CSV table of C-alpha atoms in Angstrom, one decimal:
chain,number,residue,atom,x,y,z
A,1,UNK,CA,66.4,40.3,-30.8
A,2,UNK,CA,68.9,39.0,-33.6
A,3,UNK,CA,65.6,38.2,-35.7
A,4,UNK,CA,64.1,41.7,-35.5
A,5,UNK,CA,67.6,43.6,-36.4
A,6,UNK,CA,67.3,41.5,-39.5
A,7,UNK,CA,63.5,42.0,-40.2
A,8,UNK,CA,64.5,46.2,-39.5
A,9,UNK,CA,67.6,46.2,-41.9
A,10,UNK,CA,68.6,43.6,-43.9
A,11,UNK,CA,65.3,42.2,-45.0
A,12,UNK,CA,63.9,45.9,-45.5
A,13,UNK,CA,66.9,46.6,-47.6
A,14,UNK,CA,66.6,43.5,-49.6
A,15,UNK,CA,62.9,44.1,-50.2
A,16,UNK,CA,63.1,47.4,-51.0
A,17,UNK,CA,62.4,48.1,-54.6
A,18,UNK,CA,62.2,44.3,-54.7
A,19,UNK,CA,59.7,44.3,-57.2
A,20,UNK,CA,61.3,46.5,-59.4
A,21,UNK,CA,65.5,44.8,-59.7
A,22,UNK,CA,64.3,41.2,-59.1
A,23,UNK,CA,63.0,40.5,-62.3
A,24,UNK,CA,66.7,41.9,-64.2
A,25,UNK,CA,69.0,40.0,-61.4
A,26,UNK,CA,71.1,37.8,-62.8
A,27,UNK,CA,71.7,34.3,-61.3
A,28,UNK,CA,74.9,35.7,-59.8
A,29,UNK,CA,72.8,38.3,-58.3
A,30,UNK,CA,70.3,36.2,-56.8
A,31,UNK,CA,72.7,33.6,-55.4
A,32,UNK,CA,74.6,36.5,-53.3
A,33,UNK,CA,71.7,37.8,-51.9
A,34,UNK,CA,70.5,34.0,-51.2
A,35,UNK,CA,73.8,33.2,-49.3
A,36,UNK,CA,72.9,36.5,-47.0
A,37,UNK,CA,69.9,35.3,-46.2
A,38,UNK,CA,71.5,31.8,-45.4
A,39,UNK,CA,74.7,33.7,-43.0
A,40,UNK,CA,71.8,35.5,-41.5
A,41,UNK,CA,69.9,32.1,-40.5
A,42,UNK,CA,73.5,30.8,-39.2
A,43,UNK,CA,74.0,33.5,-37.2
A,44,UNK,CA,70.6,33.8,-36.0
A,45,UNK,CA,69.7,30.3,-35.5
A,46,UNK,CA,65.9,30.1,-37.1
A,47,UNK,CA,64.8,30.1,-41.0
A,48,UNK,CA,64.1,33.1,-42.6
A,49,UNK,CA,62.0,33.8,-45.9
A,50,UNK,CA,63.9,33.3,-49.1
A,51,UNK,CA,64.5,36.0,-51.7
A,52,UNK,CA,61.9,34.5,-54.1
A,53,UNK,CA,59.1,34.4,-50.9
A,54,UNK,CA,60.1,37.8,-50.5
A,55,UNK,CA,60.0,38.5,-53.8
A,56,UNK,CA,56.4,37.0,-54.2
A,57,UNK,CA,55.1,38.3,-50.9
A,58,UNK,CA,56.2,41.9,-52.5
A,59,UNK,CA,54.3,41.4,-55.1
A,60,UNK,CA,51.0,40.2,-53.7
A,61,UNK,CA,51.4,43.1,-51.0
A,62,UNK,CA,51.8,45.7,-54.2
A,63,UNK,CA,48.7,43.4,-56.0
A,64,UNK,CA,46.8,44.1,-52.9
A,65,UNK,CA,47.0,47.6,-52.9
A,66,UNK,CA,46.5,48.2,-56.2
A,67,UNK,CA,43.7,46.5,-55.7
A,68,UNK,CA,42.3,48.2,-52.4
A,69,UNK,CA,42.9,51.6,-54.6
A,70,UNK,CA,40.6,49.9,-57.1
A,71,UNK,CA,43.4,49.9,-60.2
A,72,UNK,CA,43.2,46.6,-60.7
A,73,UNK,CA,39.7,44.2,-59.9
C-alpha cells in the first residue's frame, strides 16, 4: 500500500518534468531529492529507484516515443 502512495505521488512528482530540471540541478538539488527517496525507503521498508534511474528511465521512455512517432530512427 505504502509503495503505491509513493509510486502515485512522490515519484510522479519527482519525475515530472524530470527530463527537463535534472540536467540544471545542482548537487544540493540532487542530494535533497536523494535523501527523499532514502526517508521514503525507511518508511516503507523496500528499495526504491534512485533519482538518476529515474532520471534515465525518463529519458529512454521520452527516446522511445520519439522514436515510435518516427522523430528520431
Amino acid at each position: 500500500m505504502m509503495v503505491l502512495f509513493y509510486t502515485a505521488i512522490i515519484e510522479s512528482i519527482l519525475t515530472s518534468s524530470i527530463t527537463v530540471w535534472h540536467a540544471a540541478a545542482t548537487a544540493k538539488d540532487t542530494g535533497r531529492l536523494q535523501r527523499i527517496i532514502h526517508s521514503a525507503e525507511r518508511v516503507i521498508g523496500c528499495n526504491l529507484p534512485s533519482l538518476q534511474d529515474l532520471y534515465t528511465s525518463s529519458i529512454l521512455e521520452v527516446y522511445s516515443s520519439l522514436s515510435l512517432a518516427g522523430v528520431y530512427g
